[in-house]
mmCIF file of C-alpha atoms in Angstrom:
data_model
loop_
_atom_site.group_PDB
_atom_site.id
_atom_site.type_symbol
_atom_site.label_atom_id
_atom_site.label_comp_id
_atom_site.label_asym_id
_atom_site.label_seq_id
_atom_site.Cartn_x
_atom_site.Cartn_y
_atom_site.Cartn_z
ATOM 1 C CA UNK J 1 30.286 12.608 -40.984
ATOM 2 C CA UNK J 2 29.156 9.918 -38.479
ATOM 3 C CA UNK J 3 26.453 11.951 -37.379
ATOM 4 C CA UNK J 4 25.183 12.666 -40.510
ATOM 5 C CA UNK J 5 24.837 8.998 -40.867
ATOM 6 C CA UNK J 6 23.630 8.146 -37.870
ATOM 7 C CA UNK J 7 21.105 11.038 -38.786
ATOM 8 C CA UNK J 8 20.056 9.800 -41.375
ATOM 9 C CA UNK J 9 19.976 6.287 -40.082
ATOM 10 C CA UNK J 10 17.191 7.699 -37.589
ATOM 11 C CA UNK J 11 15.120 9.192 -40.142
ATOM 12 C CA UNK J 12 15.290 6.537 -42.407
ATOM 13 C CA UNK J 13 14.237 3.602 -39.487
ATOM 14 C CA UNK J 14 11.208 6.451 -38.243
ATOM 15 C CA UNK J 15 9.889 6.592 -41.616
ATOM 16 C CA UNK J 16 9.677 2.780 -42.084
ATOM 17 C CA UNK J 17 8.270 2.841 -38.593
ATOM 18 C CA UNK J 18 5.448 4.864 -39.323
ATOM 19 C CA UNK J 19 4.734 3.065 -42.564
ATOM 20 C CA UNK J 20 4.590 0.542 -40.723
ATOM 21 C CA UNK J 21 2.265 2.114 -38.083
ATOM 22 C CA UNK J 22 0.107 2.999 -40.855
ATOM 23 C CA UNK J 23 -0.459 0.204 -42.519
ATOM 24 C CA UNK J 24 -0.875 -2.480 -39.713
ATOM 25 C CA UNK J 25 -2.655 0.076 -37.118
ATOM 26 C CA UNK J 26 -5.876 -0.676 -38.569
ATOM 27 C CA UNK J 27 -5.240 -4.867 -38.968
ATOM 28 C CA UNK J 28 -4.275 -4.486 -35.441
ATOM 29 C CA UNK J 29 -7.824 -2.506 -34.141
ATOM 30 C CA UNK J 30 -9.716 -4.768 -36.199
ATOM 31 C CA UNK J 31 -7.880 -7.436 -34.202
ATOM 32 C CA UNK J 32 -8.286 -6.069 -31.141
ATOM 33 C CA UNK J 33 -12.165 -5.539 -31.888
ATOM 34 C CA UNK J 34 -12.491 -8.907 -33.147
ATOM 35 C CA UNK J 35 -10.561 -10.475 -29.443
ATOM 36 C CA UNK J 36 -13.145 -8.119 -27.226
ATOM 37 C CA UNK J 37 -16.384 -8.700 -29.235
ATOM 38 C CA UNK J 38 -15.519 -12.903 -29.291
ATOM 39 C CA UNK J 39 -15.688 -12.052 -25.138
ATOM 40 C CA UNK J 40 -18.990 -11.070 -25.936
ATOM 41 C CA UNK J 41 -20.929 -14.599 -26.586
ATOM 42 C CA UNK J 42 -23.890 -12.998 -27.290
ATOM 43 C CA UNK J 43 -25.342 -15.961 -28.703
ATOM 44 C CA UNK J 44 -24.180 -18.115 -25.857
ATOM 45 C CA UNK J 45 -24.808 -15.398 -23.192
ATOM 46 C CA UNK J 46 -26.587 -17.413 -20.419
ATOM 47 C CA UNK J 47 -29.046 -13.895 -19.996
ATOM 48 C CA UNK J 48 -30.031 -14.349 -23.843
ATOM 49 C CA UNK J 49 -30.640 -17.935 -23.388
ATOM 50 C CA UNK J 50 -32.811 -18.528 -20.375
ATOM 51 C CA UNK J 51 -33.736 -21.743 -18.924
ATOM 52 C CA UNK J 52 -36.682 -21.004 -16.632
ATOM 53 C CA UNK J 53 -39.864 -18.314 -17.180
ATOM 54 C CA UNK J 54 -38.043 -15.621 -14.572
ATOM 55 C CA UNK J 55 -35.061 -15.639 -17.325
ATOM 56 C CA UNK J 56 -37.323 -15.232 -20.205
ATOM 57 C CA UNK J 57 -39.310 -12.548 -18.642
ATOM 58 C CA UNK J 58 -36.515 -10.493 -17.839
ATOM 59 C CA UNK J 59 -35.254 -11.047 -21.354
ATOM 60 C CA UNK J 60 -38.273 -10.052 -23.061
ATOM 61 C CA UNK J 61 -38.137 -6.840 -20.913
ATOM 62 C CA UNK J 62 -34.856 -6.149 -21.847
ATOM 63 C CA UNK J 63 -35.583 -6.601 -25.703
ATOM 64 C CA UNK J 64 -38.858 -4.332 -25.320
ATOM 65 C CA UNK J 65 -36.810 -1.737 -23.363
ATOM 66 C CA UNK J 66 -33.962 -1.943 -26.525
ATOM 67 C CA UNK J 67 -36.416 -1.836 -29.357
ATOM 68 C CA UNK J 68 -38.276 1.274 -27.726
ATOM 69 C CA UNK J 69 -35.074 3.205 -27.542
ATOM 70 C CA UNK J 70 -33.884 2.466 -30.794
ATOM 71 C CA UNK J 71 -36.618 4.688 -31.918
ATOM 72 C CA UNK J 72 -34.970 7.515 -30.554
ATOM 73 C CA UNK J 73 -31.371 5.854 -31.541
ATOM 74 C CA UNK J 74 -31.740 4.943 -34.958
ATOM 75 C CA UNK J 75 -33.049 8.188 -36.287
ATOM 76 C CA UNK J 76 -30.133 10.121 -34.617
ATOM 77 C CA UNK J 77 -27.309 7.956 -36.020
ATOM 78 C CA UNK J 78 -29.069 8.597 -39.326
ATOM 79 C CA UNK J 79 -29.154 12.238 -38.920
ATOM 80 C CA UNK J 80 -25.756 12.260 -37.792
ATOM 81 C CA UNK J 81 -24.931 10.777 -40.841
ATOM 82 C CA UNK J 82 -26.815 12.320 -43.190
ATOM 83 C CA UNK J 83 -26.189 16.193 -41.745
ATOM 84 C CA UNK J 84 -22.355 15.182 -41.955
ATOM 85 C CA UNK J 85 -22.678 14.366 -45.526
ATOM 86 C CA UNK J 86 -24.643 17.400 -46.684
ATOM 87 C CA UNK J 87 -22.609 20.096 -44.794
ATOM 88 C CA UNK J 88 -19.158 18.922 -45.641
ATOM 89 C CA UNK J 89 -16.920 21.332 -46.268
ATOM 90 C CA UNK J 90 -16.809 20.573 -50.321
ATOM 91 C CA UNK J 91 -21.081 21.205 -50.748
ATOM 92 C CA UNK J 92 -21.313 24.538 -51.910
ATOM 93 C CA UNK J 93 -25.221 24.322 -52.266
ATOM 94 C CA UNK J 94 -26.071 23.247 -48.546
ATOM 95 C CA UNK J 95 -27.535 26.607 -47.101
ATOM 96 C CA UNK J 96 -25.472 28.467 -44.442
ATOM 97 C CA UNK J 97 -27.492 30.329 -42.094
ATOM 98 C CA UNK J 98 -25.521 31.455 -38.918
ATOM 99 C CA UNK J 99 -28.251 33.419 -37.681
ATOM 100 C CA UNK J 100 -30.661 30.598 -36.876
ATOM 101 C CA UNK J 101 -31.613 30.336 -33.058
ATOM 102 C CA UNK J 102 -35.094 28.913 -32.995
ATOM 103 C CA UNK J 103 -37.112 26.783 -34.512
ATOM 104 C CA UNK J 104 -40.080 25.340 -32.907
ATOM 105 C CA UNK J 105 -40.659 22.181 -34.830
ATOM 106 C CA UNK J 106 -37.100 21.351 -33.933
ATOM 107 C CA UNK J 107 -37.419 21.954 -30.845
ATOM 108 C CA UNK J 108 -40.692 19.732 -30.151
ATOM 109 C CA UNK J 109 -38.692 16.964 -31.849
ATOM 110 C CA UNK J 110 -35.724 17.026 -29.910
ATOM 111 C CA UNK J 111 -37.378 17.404 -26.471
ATOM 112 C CA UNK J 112 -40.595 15.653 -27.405
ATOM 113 C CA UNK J 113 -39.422 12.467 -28.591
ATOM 114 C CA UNK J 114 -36.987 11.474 -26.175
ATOM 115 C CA UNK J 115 -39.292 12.760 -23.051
ATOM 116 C CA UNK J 116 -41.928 10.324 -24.704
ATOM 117 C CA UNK J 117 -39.794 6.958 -25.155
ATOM 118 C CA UNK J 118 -39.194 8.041 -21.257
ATOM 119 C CA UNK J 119 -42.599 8.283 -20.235
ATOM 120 C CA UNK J 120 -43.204 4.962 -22.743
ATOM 121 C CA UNK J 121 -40.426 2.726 -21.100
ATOM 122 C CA UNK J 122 -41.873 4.278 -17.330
ATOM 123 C CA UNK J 123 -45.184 2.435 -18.038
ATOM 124 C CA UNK J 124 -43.711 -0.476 -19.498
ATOM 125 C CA UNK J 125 -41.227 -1.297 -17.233
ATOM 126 C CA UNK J 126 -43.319 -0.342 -13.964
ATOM 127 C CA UNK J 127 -45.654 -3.355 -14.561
ATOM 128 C CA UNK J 128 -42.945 -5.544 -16.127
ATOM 129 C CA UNK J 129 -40.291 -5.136 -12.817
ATOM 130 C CA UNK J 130 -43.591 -5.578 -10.073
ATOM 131 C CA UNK J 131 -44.307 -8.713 -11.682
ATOM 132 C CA UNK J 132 -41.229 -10.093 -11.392
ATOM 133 C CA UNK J 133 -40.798 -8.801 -7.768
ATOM 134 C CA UNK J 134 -38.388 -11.532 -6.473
ATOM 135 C CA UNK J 135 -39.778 -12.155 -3.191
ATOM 136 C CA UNK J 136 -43.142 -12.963 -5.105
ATOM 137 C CA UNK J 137 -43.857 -16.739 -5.211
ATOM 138 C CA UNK J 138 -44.089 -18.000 -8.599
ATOM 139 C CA UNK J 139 -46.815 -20.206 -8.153
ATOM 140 C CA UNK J 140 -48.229 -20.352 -4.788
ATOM 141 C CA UNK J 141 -50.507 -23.177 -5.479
ATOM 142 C CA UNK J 142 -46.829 -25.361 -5.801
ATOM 143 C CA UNK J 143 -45.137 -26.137 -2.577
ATOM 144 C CA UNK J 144 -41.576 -24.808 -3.190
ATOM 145 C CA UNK J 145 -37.981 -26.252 -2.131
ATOM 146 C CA UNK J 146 -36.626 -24.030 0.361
ATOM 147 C CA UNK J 147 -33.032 -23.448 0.328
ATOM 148 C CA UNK J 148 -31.353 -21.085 2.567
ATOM 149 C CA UNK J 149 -27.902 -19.713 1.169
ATOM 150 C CA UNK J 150 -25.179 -17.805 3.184
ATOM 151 C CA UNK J 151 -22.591 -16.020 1.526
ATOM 152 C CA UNK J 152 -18.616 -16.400 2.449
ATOM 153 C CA UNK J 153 -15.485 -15.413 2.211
ATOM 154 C CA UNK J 154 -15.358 -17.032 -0.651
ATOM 155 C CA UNK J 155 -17.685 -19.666 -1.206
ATOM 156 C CA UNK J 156 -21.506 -20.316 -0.797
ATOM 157 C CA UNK J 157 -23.393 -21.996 1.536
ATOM 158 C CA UNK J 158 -26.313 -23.787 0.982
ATOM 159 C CA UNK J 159 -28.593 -24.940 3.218
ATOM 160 C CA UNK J 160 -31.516 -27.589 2.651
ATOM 161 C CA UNK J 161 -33.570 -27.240 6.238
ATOM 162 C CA UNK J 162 -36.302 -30.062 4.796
ATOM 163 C CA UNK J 163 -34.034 -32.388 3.927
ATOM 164 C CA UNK J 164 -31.327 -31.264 7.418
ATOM 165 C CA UNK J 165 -28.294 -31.121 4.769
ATOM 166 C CA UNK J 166 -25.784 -28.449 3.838
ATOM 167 C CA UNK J 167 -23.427 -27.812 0.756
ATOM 168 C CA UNK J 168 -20.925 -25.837 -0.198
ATOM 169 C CA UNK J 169 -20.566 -24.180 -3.886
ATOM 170 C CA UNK J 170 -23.449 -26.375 -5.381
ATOM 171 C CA UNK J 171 -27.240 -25.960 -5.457
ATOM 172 C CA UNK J 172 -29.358 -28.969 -6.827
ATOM 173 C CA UNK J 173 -33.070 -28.858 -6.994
ATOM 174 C CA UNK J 174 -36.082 -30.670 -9.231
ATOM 175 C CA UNK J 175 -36.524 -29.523 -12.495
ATOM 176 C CA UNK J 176 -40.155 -27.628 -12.714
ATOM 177 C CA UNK J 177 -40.453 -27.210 -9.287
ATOM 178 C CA UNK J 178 -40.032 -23.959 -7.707
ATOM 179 C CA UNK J 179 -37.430 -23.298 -5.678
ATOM 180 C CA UNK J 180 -37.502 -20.665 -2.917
ATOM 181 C CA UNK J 181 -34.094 -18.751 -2.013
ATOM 182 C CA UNK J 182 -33.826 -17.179 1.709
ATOM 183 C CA UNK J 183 -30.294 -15.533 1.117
ATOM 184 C CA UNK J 184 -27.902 -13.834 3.680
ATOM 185 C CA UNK J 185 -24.402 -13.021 4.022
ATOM 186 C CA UNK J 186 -21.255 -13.629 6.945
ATOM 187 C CA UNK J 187 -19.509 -11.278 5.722
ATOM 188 C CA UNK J 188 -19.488 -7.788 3.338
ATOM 189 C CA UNK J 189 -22.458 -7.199 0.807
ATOM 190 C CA UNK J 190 -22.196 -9.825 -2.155
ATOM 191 C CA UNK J 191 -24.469 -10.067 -4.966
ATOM 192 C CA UNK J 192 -26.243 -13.467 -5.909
ATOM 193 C CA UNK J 193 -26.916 -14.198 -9.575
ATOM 194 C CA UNK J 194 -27.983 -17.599 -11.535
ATOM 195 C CA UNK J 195 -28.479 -15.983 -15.141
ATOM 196 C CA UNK J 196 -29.966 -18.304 -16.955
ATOM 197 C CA UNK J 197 -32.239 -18.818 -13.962
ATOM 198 C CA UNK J 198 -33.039 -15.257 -13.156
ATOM 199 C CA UNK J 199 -31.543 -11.574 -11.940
ATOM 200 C CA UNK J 200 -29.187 -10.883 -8.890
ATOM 201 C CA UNK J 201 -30.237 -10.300 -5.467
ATOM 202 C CA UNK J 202 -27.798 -8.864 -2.497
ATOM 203 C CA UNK J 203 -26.985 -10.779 0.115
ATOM 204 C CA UNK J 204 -26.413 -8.494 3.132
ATOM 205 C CA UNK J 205 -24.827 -9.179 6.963
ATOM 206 C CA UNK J 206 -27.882 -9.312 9.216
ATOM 207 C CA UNK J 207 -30.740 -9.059 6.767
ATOM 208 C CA UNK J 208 -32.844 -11.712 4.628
ATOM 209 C CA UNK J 209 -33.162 -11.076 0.974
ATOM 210 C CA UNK J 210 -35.485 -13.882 -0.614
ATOM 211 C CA UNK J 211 -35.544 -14.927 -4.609
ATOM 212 C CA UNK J 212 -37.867 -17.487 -6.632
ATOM 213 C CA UNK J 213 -36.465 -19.761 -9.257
ATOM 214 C CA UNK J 214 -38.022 -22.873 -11.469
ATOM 215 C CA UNK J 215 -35.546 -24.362 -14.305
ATOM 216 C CA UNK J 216 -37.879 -25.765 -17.281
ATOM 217 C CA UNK J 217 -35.398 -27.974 -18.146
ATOM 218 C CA UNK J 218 -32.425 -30.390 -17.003
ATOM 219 C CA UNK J 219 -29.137 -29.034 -16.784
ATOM 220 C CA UNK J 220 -25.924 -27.325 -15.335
ATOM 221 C CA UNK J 221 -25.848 -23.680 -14.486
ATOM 222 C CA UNK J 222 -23.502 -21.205 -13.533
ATOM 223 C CA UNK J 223 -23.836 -19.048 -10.251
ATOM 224 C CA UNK J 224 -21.901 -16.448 -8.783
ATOM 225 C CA UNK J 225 -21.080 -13.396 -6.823
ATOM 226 C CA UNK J 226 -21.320 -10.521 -8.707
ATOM 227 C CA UNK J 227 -20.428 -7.932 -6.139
ATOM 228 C CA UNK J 228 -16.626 -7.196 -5.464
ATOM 229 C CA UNK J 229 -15.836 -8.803 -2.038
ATOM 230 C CA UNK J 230 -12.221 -9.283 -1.814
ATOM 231 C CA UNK J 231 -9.371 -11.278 -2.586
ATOM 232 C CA UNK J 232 -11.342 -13.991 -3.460
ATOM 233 C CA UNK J 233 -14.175 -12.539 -5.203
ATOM 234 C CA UNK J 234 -12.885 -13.975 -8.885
ATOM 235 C CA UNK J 235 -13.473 -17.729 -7.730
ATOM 236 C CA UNK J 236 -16.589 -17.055 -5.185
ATOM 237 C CA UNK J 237 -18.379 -19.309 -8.126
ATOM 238 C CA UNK J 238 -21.046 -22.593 -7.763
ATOM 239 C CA UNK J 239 -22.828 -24.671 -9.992
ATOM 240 C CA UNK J 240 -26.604 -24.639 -10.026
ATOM 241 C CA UNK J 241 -27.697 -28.066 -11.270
ATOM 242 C CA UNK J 242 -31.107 -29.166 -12.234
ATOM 243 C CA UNK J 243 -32.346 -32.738 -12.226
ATOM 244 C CA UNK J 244 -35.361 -35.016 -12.098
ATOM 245 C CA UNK J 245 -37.246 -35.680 -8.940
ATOM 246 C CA UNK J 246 -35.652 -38.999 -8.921
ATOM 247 C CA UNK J 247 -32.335 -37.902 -9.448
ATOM 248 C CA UNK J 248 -32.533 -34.813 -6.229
ATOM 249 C CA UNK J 249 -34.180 -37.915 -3.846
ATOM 250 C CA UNK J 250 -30.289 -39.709 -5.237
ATOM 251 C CA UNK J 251 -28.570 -36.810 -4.534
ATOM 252 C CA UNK J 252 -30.058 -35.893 -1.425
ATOM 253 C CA UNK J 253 -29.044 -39.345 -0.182
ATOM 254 C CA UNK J 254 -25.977 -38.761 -1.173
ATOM 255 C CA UNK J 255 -25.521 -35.826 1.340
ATOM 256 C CA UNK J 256 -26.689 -37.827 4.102
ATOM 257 C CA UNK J 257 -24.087 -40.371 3.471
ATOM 258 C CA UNK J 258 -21.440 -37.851 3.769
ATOM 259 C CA UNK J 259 -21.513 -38.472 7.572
ATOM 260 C CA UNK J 260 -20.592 -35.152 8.584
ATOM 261 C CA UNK J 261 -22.675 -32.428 10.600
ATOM 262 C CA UNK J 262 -22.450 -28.972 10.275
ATOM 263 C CA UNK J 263 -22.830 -27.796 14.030
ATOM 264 C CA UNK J 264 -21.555 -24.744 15.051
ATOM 265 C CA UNK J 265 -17.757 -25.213 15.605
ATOM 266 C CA UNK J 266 -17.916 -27.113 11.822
ATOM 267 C CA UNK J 267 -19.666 -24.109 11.056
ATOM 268 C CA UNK J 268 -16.827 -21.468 12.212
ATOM 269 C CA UNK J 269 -14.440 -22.900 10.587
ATOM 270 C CA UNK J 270 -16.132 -23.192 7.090
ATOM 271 C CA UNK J 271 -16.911 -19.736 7.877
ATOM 272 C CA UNK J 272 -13.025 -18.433 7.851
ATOM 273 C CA UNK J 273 -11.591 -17.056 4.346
ATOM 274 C CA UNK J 274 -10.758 -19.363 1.875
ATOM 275 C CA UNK J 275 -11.484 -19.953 -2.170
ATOM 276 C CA UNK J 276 -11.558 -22.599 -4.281
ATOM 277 C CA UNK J 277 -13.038 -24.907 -1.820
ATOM 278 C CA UNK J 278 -14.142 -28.204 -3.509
ATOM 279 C CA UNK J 279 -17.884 -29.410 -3.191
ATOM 280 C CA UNK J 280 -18.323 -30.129 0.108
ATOM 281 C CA UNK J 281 -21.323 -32.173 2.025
ATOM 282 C CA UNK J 282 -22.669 -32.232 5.600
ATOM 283 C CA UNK J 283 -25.411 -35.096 6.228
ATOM 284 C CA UNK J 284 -26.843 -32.980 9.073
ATOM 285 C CA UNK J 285 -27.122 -29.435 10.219
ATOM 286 C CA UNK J 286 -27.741 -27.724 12.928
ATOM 287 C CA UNK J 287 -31.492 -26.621 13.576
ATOM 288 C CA UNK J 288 -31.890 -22.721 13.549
ATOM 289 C CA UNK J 289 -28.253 -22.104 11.678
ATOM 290 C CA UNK J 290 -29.598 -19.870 9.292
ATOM 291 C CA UNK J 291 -30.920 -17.714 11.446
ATOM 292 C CA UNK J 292 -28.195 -17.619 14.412
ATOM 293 C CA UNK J 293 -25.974 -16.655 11.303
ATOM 294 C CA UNK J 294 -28.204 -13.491 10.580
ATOM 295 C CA UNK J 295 -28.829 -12.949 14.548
ATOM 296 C CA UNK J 296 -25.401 -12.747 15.976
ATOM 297 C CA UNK J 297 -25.519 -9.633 13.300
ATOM 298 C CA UNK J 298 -28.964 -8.256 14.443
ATOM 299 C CA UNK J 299 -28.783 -8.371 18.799
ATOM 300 C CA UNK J 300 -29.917 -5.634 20.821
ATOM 301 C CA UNK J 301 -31.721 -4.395 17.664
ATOM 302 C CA UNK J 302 -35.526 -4.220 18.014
ATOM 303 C CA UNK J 303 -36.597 -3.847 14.711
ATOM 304 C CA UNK J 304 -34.217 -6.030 13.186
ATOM 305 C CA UNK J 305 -34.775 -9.928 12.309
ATOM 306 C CA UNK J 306 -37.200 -10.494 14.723
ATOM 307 C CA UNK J 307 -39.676 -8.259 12.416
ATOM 308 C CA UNK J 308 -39.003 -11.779 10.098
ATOM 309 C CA UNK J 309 -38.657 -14.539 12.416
ATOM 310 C CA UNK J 310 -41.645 -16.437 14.629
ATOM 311 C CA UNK J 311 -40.896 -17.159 18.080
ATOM 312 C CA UNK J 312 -39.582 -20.471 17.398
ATOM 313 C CA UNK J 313 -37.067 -19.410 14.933
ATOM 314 C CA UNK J 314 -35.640 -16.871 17.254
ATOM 315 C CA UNK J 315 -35.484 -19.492 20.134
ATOM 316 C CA UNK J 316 -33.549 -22.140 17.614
ATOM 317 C CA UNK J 317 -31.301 -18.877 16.398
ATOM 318 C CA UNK J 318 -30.403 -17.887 19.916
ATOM 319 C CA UNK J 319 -29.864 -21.718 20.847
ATOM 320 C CA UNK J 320 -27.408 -22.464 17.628
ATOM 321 C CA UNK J 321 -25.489 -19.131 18.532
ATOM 322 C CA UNK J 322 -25.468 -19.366 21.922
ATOM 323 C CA UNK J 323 -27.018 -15.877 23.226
ATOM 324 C CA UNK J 324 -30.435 -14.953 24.651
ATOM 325 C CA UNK J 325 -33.220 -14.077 22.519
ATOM 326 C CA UNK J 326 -34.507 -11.905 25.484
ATOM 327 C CA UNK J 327 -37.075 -9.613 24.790
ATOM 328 C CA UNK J 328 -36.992 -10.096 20.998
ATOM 329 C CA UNK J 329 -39.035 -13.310 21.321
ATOM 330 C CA UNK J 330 -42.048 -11.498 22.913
#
């Protein structure tokens, strides 16, 4: 008798259970849709709201390359739809014809169209992406600000060789002036990206990637590594900050009060792993840094760096990391 209760005790709780399961399973996707999509902020997205003409470039390229596909897109989801609908099970008059195999007009359709918004994107894209070739000066008749940035474990390095200051996880420069990246990395591959400023760039052990940037307006932007690098990787983030001319010559001066230098012992031990690091400033830097950083990577090899550097730069790289330059500097 008790397990006939307890028998139906289970089948009575499994039924309310999957009323249950019924009824709130689609409140909860809806929920669940409505928590990933307000990830989204599409309308707050820094890439949909850029700040400088690299941004708006790449965004306009991105809208062309949408719109083009949606011709192929649109007309499929409508077919799916509508071919659905008429060949339900329940529509008697929809013809059945199991021994259709070819149909040319079908066929042009469904290779032709797609192999044309192909072909269409191909042309529009190949100009589009070479004139926003990133190592391409934005406007050369503009002196730029050169900044040269050094990935770490996990922080970023930035280096003003102008102004002979250095600082970690923040990047300040004049607001419509260009600004001219020379980006390398201490440690594994990372992935630079400003998006409201422009696209991502690697950042690579021993090699020199370069990237142009101008902000049209005042304001704070956020920077990061976009590349997986370790332990760190989730807080490897820095704050890109433009200002007016008056207020960089301020903050510049601010650097320089900082009294400390950035010589090579300071250096190797900003270099070891660590995240979270606060803003940090160094009034003075060691000439040829940069470059000893990407060197001590490249020695021995012949066509490395010094198919990038001038004599001087080499001399000033082997100087800051203490080697020989040897025959590289011929």
């Amino acid at each position: 008798m008790t397990t006939e209760r307890e028998s139906a005790l289970s089948n009575c709780l499994g039924l309310i259970v999957r009323l249950l399961a019924h009824r709130l399973l689609p409140v909860a996707a809806a929920l669940g849709l409505a928590l990933l999509c307000g990830g989204c902020g599409m309308l707050t997205s820094a890439d949909l709201n850029p700040k400088g003409p690299i941004s708006l470039a790449e965004r306009q390229l991105l809208f062309d390359a949408f719109f083009i596909m949606m011709i192929v897109i649109v007309p499929v989801f409508v077919m799916a739809a509508l071919f659905t609908w008429r060949y339900r099970g329940t529509n008697r008059k929809a013809r059945y014809d199991p021994g259709f195999v070819y149909y040319w007009p079908v066929e042009i359709l469904v290779w032709g169209a797609p192999a044309a918004i192909i072909v269409w994107l191909g042309f529009h894209l190949w100009d589009g992406t070479h004139k926003l070739d990133p190592y391409d000066p934005i406007d050369k008749s503009v002196e730029p600000l050169e900044v040269q940035v050094v990935a770490q474990d996990w922080k970023w390095l930035f280096i003003y060789p102008e102004q002979s200051i250095a600082v970690v996880n923040e990047l300040v420069f004049p607001t419509g002036k260009p600004l001219s990246l020379k980006i390398t990395s201490d440690t594994v591959m990372n992935s630079f990206v400003i998006p409201a400023l422009g696209g991502q760039i690697y950042a690579m052990a021993g090699m020199q990637t370069k990237l142009h940037l101008l902000a049209d307006e005042n304001g704070e932007y956020w920077g990061r590594n976009v590349q997986y690098s370790g332990y760190g990787f989730a807080d490897q983030q820095f704050h890109a900050i433009s200002v007016s001319d008056e207020d960089f010559e301020n903050w510049v001066q601010k650097a320089k009060d900082a009294g400390k230098m950035l010589d090579k012992e300071g250096y190797e031990a900003l270099a070891k792993p660590s995240s979270k690091l606060p803003v940090t400033y160094y009034s003075s830097v060691t000439p040829g840094l940069f470059d000893s950083i990407i060197y001590k990577y490249t020695k021995g090899n012949a066509h490395g760096y010094a198919m990038q550097c001038t004599t001087p730069e080499l001399a000033q790289a082997s100087q800051a990391s203490g080697g020989e330059t040897g025959s590289r500097a011929e």
